Coordinates of C-alpha atoms in Angstrom, one line a residue:
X184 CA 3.9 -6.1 -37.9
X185 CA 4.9 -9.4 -36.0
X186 CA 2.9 -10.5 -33.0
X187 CA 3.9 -13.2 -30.8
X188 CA 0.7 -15.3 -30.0
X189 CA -1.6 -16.9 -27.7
X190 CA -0.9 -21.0 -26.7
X191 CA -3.9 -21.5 -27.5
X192 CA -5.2 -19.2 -30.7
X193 CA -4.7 -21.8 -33.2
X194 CA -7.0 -23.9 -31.5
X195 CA -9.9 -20.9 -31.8
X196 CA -12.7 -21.1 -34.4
X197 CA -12.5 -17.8 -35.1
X198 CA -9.7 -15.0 -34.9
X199 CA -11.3 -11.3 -34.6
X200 CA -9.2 -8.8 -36.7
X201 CA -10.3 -5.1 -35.4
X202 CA -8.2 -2.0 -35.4
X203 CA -4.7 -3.0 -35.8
X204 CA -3.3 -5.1 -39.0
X205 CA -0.6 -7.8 -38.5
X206 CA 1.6 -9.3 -40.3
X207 CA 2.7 -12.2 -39.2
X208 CA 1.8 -14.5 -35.8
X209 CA 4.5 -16.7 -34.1
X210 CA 3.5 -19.3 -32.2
X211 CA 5.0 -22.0 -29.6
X212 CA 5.3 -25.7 -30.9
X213 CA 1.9 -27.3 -29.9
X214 CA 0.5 -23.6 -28.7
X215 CA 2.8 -24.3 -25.6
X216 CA 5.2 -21.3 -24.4
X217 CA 6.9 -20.1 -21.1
X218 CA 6.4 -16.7 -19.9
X219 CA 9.8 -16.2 -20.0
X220 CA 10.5 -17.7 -23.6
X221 CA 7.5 -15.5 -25.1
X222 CA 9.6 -12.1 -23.3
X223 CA 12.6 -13.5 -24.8
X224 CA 11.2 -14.1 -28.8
X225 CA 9.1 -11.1 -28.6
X226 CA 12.5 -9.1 -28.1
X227 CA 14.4 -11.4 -30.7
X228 CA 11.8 -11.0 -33.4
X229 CA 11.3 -7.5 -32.6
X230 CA 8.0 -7.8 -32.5
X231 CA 5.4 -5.2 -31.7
X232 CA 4.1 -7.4 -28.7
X233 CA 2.4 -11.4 -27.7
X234 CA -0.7 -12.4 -25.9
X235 CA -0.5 -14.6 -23.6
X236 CA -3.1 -17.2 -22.6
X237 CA -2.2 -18.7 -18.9
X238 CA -3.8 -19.5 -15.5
X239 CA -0.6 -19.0 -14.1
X240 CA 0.2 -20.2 -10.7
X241 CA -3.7 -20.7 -10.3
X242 CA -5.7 -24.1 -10.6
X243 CA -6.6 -24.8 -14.6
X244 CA -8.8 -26.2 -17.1
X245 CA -12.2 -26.1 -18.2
X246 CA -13.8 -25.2 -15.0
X247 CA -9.9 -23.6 -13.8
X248 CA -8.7 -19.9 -14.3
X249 CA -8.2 -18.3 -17.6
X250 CA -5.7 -15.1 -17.6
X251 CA -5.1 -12.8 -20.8
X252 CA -2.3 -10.8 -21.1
X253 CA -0.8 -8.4 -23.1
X254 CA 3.0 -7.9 -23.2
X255 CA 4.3 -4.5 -25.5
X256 CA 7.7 -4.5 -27.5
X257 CA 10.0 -4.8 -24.9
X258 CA 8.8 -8.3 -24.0
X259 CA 7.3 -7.2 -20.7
X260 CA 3.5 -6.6 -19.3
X261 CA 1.5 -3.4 -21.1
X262 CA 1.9 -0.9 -18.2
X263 CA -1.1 0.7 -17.2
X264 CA -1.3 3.5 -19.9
X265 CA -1.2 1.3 -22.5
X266 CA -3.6 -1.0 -21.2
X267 CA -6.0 2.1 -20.3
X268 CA -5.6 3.2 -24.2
X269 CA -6.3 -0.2 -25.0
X270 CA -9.8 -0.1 -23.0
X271 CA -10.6 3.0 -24.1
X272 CA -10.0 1.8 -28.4
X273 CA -12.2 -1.3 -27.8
X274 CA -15.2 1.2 -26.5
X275 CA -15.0 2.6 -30.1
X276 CA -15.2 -1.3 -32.2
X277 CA -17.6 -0.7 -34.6
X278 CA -17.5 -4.4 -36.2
X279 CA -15.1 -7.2 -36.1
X280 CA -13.9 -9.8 -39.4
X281 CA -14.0 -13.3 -38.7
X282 CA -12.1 -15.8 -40.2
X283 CA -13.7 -19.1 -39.5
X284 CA -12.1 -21.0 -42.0
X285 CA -8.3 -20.1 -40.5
X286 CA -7.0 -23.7 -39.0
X287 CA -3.3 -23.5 -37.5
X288 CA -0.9 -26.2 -37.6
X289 CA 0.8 -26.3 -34.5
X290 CA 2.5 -29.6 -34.6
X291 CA 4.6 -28.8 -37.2
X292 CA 7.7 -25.9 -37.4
X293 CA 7.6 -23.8 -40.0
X294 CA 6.0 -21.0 -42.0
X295 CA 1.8 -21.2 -43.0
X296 CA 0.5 -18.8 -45.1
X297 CA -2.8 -17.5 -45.0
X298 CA -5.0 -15.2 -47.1
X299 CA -7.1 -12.7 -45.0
X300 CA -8.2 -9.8 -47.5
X301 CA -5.8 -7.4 -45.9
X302 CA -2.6 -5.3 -46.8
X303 CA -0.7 -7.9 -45.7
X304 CA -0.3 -11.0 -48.7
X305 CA 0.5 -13.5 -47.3
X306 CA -0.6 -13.2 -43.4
X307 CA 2.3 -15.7 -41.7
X308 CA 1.8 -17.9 -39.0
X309 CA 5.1 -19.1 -37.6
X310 CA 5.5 -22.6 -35.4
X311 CA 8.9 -22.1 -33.6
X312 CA 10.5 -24.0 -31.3
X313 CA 10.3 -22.3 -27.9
X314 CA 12.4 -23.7 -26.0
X315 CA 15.7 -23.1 -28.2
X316 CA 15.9 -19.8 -28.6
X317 CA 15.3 -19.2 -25.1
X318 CA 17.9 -21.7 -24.1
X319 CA 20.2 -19.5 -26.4
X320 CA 19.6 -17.1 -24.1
X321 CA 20.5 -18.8 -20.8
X322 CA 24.0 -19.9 -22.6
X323 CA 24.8 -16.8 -23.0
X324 CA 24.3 -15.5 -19.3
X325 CA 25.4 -18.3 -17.5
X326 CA 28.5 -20.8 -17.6
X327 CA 26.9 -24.2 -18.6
X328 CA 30.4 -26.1 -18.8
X329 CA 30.3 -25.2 -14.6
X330 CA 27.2 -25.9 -14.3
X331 CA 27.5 -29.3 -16.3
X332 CA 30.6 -30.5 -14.1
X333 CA 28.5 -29.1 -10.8
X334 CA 25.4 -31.6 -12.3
X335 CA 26.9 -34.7 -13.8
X336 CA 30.9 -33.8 -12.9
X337 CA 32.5 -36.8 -10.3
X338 CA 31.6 -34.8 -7.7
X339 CA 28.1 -33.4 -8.9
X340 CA 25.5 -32.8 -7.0
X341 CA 21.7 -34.4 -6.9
X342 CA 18.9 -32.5 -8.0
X343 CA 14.9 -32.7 -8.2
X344 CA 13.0 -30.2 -9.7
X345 CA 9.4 -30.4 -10.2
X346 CA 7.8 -28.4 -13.5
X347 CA 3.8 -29.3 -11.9
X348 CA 2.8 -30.0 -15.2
X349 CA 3.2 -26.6 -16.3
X350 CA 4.6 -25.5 -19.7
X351 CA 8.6 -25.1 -18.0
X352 CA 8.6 -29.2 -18.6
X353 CA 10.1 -29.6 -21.7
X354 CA 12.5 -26.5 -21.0
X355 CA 13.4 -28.1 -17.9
X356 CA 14.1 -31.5 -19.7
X357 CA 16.1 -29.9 -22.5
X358 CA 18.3 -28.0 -20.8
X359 CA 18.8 -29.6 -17.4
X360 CA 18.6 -32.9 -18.0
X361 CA 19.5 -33.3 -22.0
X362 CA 22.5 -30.2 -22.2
X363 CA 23.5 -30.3 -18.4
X364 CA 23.4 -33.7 -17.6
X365 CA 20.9 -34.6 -14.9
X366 CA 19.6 -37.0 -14.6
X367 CA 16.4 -37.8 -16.6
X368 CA 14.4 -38.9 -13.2
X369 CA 15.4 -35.8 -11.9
X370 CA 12.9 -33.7 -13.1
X371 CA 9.1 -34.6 -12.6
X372 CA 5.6 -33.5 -13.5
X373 CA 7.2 -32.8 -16.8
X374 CA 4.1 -33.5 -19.0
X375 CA 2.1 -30.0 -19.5
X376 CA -1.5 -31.0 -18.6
X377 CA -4.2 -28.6 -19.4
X378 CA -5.7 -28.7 -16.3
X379 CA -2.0 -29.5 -14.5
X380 CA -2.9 -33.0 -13.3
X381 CA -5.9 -31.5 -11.1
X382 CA -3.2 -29.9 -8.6
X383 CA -2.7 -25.9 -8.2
X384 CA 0.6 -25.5 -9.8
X385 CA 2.1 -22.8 -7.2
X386 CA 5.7 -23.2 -6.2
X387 CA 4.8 -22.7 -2.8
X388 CA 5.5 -25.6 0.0
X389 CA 1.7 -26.2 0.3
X390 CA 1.0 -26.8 -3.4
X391 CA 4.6 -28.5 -4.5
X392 CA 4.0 -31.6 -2.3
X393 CA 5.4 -34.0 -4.9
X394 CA 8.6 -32.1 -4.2
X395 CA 8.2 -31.6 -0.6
X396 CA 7.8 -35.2 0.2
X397 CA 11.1 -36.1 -2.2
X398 CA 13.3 -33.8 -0.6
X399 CA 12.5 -34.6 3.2
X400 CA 14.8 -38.1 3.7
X401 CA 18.0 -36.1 2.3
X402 CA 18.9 -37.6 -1.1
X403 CA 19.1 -34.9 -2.8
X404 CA 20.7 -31.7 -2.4
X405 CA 18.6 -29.0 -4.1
X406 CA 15.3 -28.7 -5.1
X407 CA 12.9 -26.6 -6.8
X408 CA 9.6 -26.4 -8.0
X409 CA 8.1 -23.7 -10.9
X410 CA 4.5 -22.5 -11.7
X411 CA 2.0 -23.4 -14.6
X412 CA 3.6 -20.6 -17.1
X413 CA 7.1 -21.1 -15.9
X414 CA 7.7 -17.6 -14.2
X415 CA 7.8 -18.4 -10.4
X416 CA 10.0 -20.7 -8.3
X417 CA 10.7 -21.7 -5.4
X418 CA 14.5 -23.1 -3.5
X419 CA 14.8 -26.0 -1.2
X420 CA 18.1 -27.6 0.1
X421 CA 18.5 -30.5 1.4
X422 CA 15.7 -32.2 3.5
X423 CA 13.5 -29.6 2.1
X424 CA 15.7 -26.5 3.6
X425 CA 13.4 -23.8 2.7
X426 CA 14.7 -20.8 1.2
X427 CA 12.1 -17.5 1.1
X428 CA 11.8 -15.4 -2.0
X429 CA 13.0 -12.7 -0.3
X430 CA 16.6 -14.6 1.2
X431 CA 16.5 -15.9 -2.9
X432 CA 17.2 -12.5 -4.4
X433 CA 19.2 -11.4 -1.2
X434 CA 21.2 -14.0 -1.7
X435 CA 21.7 -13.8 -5.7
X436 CA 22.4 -10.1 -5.3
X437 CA 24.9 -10.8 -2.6
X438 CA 26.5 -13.1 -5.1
X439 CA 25.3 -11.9 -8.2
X440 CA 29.4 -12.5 -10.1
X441 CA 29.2 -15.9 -9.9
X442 CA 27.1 -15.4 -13.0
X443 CA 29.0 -14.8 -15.9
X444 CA 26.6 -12.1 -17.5
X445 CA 26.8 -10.0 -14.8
X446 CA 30.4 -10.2 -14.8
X447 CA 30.1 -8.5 -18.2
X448 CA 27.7 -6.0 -17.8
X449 CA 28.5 -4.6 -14.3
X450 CA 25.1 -4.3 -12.2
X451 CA 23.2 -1.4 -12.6
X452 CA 20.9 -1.3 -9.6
X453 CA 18.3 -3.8 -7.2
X454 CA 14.4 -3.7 -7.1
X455 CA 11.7 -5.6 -4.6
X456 CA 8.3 -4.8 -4.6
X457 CA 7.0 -3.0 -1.7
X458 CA 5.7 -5.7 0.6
X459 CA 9.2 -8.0 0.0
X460 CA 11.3 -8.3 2.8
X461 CA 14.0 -5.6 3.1
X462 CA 16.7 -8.0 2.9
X463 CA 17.5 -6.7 -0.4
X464 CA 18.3 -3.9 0.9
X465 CA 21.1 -4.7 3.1
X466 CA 22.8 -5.8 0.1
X467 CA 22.5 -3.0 -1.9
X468 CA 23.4 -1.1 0.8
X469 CA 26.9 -3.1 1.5
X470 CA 27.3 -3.2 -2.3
X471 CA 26.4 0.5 -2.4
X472 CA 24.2 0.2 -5.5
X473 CA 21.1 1.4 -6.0
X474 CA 18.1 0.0 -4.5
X475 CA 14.5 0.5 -5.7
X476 CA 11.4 0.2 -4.1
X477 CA 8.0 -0.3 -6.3
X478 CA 4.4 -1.2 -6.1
X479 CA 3.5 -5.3 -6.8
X480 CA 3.9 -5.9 -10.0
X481 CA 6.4 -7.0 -12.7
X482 CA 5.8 -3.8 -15.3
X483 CA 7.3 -1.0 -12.8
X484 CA 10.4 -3.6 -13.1
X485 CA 10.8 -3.8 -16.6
X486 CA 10.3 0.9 -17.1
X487 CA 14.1 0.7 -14.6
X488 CA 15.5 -2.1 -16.8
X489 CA 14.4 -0.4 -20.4
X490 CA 16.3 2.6 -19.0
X491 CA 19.3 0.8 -17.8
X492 CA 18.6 1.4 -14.0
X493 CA 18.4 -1.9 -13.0
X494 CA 19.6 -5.2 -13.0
X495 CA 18.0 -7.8 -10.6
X496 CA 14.8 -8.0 -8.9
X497 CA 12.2 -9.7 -7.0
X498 CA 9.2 -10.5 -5.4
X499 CA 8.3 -12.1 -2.4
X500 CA 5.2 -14.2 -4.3
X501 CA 8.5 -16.4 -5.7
X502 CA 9.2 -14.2 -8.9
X503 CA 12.7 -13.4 -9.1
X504 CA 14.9 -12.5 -12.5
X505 CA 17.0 -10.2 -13.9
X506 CA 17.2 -7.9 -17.2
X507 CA 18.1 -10.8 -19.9
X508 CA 13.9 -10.5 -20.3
X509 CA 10.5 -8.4 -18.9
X510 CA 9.4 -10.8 -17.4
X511 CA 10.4 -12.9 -13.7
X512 CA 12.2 -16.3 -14.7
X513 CA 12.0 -19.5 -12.6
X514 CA 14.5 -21.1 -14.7
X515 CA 16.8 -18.3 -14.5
X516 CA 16.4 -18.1 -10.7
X517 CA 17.3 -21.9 -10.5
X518 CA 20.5 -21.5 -12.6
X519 CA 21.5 -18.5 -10.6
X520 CA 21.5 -20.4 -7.4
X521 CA 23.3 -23.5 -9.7
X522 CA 25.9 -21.2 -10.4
X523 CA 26.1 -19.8 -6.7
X524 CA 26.4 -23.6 -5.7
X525 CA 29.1 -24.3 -8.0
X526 CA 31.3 -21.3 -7.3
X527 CA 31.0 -21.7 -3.9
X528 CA 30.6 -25.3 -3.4
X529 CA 28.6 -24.8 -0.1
X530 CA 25.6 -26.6 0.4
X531 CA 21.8 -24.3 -0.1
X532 CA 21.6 -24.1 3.9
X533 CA 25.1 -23.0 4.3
X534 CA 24.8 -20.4 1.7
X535 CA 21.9 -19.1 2.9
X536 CA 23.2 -19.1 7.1
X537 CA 26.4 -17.4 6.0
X538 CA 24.0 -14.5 4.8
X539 CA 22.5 -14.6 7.9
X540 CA 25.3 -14.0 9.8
X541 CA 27.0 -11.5 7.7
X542 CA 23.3 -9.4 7.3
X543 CA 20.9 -10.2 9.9
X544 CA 17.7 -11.9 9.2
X545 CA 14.5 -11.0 7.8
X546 CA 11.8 -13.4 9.3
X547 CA 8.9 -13.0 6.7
X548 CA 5.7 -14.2 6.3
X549 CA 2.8 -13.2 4.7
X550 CA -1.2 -14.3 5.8
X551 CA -4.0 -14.4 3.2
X552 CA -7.6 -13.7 3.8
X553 CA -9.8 -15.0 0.7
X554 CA -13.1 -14.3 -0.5
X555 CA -14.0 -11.4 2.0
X556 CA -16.7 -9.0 0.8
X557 CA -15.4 -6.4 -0.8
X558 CA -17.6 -3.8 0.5
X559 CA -16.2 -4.7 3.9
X560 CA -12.5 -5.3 2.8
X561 CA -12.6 -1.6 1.3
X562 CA -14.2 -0.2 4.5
X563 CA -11.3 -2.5 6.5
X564 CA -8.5 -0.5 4.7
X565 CA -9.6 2.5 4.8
X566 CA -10.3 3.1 8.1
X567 CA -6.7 1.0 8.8
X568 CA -5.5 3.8 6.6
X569 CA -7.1 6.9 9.1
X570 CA -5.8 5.3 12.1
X571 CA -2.2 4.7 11.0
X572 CA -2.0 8.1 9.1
X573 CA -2.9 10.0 12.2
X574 CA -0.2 11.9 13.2
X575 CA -0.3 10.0 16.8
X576 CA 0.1 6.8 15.9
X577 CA 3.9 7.6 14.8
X578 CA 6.0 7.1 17.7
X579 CA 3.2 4.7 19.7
X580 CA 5.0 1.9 21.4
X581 CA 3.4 -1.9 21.1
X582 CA 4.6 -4.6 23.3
X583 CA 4.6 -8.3 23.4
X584 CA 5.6 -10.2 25.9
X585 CA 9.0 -9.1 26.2
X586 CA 9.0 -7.4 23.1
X587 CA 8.5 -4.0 22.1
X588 CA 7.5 -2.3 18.6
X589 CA 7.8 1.4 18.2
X590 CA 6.4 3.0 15.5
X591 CA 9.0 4.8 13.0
X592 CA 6.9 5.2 10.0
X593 CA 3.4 4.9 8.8
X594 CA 1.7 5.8 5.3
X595 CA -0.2 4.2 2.4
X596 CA 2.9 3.7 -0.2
X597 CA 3.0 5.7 -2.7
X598 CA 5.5 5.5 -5.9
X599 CA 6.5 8.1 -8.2
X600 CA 8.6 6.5 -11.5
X601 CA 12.2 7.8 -11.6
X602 CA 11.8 7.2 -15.0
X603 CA 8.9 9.0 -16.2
X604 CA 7.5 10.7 -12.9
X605 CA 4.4 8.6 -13.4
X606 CA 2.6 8.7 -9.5
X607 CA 1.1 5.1 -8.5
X608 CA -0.8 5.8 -5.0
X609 CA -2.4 3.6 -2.9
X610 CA -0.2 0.8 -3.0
X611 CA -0.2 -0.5 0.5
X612 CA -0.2 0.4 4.1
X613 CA 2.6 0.5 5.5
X614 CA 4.0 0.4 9.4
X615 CA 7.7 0.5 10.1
X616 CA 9.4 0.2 13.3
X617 CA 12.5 1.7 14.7
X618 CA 14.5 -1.5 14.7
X619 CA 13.2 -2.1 10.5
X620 CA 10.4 -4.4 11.1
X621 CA 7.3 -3.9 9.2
X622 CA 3.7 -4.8 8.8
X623 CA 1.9 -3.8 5.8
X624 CA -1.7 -4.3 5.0
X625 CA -2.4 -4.5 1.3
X626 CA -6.3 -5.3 -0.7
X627 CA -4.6 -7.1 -3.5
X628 CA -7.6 -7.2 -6.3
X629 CA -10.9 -8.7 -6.5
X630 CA -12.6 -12.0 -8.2
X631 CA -15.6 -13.6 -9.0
X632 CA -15.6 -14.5 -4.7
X633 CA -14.9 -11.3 -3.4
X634 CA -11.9 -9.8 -2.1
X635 CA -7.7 -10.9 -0.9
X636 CA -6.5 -9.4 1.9
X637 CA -3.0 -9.5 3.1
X638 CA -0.9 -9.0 6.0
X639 CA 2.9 -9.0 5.7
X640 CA 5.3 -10.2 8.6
X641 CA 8.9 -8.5 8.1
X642 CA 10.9 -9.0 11.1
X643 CA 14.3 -8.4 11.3
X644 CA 17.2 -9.6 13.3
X645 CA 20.4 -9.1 13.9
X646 CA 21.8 -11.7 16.8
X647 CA 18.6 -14.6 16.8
X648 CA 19.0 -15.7 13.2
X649 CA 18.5 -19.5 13.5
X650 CA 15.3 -19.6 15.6
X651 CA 11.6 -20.6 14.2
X652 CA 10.2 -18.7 11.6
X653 CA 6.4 -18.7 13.9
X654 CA 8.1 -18.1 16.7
X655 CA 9.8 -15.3 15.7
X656 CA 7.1 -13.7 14.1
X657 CA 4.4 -14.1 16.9
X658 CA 5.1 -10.8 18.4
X659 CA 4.4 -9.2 15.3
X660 CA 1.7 -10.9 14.2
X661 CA 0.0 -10.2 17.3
X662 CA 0.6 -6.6 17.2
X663 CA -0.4 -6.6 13.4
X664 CA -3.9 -8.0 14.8
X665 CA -4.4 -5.9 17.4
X666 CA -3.6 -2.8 14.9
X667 CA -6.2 -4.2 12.4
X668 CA -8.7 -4.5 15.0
X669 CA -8.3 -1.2 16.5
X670 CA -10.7 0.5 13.9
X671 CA -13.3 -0.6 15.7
X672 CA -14.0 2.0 17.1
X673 CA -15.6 3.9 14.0
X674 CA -18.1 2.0 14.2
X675 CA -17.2 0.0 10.5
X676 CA -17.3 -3.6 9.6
X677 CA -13.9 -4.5 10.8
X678 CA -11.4 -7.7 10.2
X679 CA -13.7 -10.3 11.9
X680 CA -15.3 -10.7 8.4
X681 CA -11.6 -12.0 6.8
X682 CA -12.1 -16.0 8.1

C-alpha cells in the first residue's frame, strides 16, 4: 500500500507501525507540501491515503497550533465514518513497533529503502517534488499561454501575491513568477517559516497586512494572499478592492468557461456551505444548474464530486476550488480569477460591480466570539434554538429604523447526503427573511480556551449595491442581537458572556 506522508515524519524519532502495513511513504521535498498538492499525488499515486501535519490558517511553531489530518483515497478529508472507525480501532492497540533507528532524507529526490521486519521488503520512502506534479495539474485546467501574455504580455497586468510564509511559496514562485512571467518581486513572504515569521498566516484583511498595505496606493492591479498549507485565499483589486469569498465563487461560477477545463467537462452542479452567502445561488439559478447546500466543511464537498454531482464550490472562511482535487485550492482560485481577468479584460472592481448589477448584492459578514465558556455557549444555542423553532416566531416582523425583517424561515440546518442519505443534524441555526436575508448562529467547535461562536450577516440587495458593507448590515446586525438576547427570559446564561 502507498501512503502519502506527514511534512514533518521524517524528522520524528520514532514512527509507530500498528494495525495497517504500508508499503511505501511519499514525502514532499524537505517534508514541505500544500494541501492541495498532497490531494493531487494522493490521487496520481493512487494511494490508499496522506497525513497531513499543518496549523493551517492558525498561528505556528513550537508554542503555535498543530493539526493532524487524515485524507482517504480520493485525496480529500476522512468523512466522519471513517474517522469514527478509525477511533474506535485505536481503542483496541494492543502494542505498537518502533523504529528508532529509521532517519529520512528529505533533501534529496529519490527512492530510500528501508528494512522494517514486515511483509513488505524493502519499505520505500519516496522524496518527490511537490510542486511539479501539482503544476501538471493546473496546465492542464487552465490556459497558461493567456494567462502568460495577461502576466508579462505588452499589456500585462501587475500583480502581488503574498504566500505568508506558508508552504504555497515555492508553488507560487514556480509557477507564477518562473512559468508565467511575473515578476520575481511580485510575490512575497515566499520563504516557509515554521512558525510563519511570528504572524497568523490567514488570508483575511486583518492578518495579510503586508499585502494590504502594498495594494492601497494603486500600483498594482490584483492581489492576493493564501494561508500556511496553501488551501485558502483571498482577492483584492486595485487599492485593496476587496472581494468576499462568497462574490469569489459567485463570480467564478458566473464565469466559470473562461477556464478551459470546464469548457471540457461541462459543469455538473454548485455547492456553498450553509452559512455562505446565497450569492451562489443566484447563479446557479440563472445558469439553471444544480445548487447544493451542506454543513461547513470540505468532506460533504468532495462525496458530490466523487459521484460526479458537482463541479465548483465554496466557503465563505476563503476556501474556494473545484473538482481537479478534494481539497479547496488557493492557487486554483487565483488562476480562476487570472483567467476571468484575461478573458474579459475588466479590471477586479469592474468584474465584480457588473455582478452586482446583473444579480443583486449579498452584503455579508460574519462576527466571531472566542474563548466563551462552553457550558454557557451550549446553553446560548440551545435556548436560541427553542425560541426560533417555536412556531410563533415564523412570520414575526423586526424593524430597524426604516427597515423591516420578516421572518420566512427558521430551523437548526439539517443535511441529508444525496449521495448516500447520510443525516448530519445540528448544523446551524438558521433565520431567513422574506426578502432572502439571513442570520444564522452557529457553535463552531471547541479548544483548549473554550468555545467560537458565530453570527452570520447575509443581506441581500437588489437596487443599493454600492453602499458600505457596515452600513448596510447594521439593521441586521441589530436585529440578530436583539434575537440572541431574547432568551433571556428562561432564565439561562445568555450572550453577555461572548466579549
Amino acid at each position: 500500500m502507498d501512503v502519502l506522508g506527514p511534512a514533518l515524519l521524517g524528522q520524528l524519532k520514532h514512527t509507530c507501525v500498528t494495525f495497517l502495513q504500508i508499503g511505501r511513504l511519499v514525502i514532499g521535498h524537505h517534508g514541505i507540501m500544500s494541501t492541495p498538492a498532497i490531494s493531487c499525488l494522493i490521487r496520481k499515486h493512487k494511494a490508499i491515503g496522506g497525513i497531513v501535519l499543518t496549523a493551517s490558517h492558525n498561528p505556528g511553531g513550537p508554542d503555535g497550533v498543530f493539526g493532524i489530518k487524515f485524507n482517504t483515497a480520493n485525496g480529500g478529508p476522512a468523512t466522519e465514518a471513517v474517522t469514527n472507525k478509525i477511533f474506535q480501532i485505536s481503542r483496541t492497540i494492543e502494542e505498537c513497533a518502533f523504529c528508532p533507528g529509521l532517519r529520512v532524507d528529505l533533501k534529496s529526490l529519490g527512492k530510500q529503502a528501508f528494512d522494517l521486519e514486515n511483509k513488505f521488503k524493502p519499505f520505500t520512502v519516496e522524496i518527490v517534488d511537490p510542486v511539479e506534479s501539482y503544476a501538471n495539474l493546473l496546465r492542464n485546467i487552465f490556459d497558461f499561454a493567456a494567462l502568460k501574455e495577461l502576466l508579462s504580455g505588452q499589456n500585462h497586468i501587475s500583480i502581488r501575491l503574498d504566500a505568508m510564509h506558508g508552504v504555497v511559496g515555492p508553488y507560487v514562485k514556480r509557477i507564477l513568477c518562473e512559468e508565467l512571467g511575473c515578476p520575481a518581486n511580485s510575490a512575497i513572504n515566499c520563504v516557509p517559516l515554521e512558525d510563519f515569521g511570528g504572524q497568523q498566516p490567514d488570508p483575511h484583511l486583518m492578518y495579510a497586512t503586508d499585502l494590504v498595505d502594498s495594494m492601497t496606493d494603486g500600483q498594482y492591479d490584483f492581489g492576493a494572499a493564501f494561508d500556511g498549507d496553501g488551501d485558502r485565499n483571498m482577492i483584492l483589486g486595485k487599492r485593496g478592492f476587496f472581494v468576499t469569498p462568497s462574490d469569489s465563487v459567485a463570480v467564478i461560477a458566473d464565469n466559470i468557461f473562461c477556464i478551459p477545463y470546464f469548457q471540457r467537462t461541462g459543469v455538473r452542479g454548485f455547492a456553498r456551505s450553509m452559512p455562505t452567502s446565497t450569492a451562489l445561488d443566484r447563479v446557479a439559478k440563472a445558469t439553471k444548474i444544480e445548487l447544493y447546500e451542506t454543513p461547513t466543511g470540505w468532506k460533504f464537498f468532495g462525496t458530490l464530486m466523487d459521484a460526479g454531482m458537482l463541479s465548483l464550490c465554496g466557503e465563505e472562511s476563503f476556501g474556494t476550488g473545484g473538482d481537479h482535487i478534494r481539497e479547496k485550492d488557493g492557487l486554483w482560485a487565483v488562476l480562476a480569477w487570472l483567467s476571468i481577468l484575461s478573458t474579459r479584460r475588466q479590471s477586479v472592481e469592474d468584474v465584480l460591480k457588473d455582478h452586482w448589477l446583473k444579480y443583486g448584492r449579498n452584503y455579508f459578514t460574519r462576527y466571531d466570539y472566542e474563548n466563551v465558556d462552553i457550558d454557557a455557549a451550549c446553553d446560548m444555542m440551545e435556548d436560541l434554538e427553542i425560541l426560533i423553532t417555536d412556531k410563533s416566531f415564523v412570520k414575526q416582523r423586526f424593524a430597524v429604523e426604516d427597515k423591516i425583517f420578516q421572518v420566512e424561515k427558521a430551523d437548526n440546518f439539517e443535511y441529508t447526503d444525496p449521495v448516500d442519505s447520510t443525516i448530519s443534524r445540528s448544523q446551524g441555526l438558521r433565520i431567513i427573511f422574506s426578502d432572502g436575508s439571513r442570520i444564522i448562529y452557529r457553535l463552531s467547535g471547541t479548544g483548549t480556551d473554550g468555545a467560537t461562536v458565530r453570527i452570520y450577516i447575509d443581506s441581500f440587495e437588489k437596487e443599493l449595491i454600492f453602499e458600505d458593507t457596515q452600513v448596510m448590515l447594521a439593521p441586521l446586525a441589530t436585529i440578530a442581537l436583539k434575537i440572541s438576547q431574547l432568551h433571556h427570559r428562561t432564565g439561562r446564561r445568555g450572550p453577555s458572556v461572548i466579549t
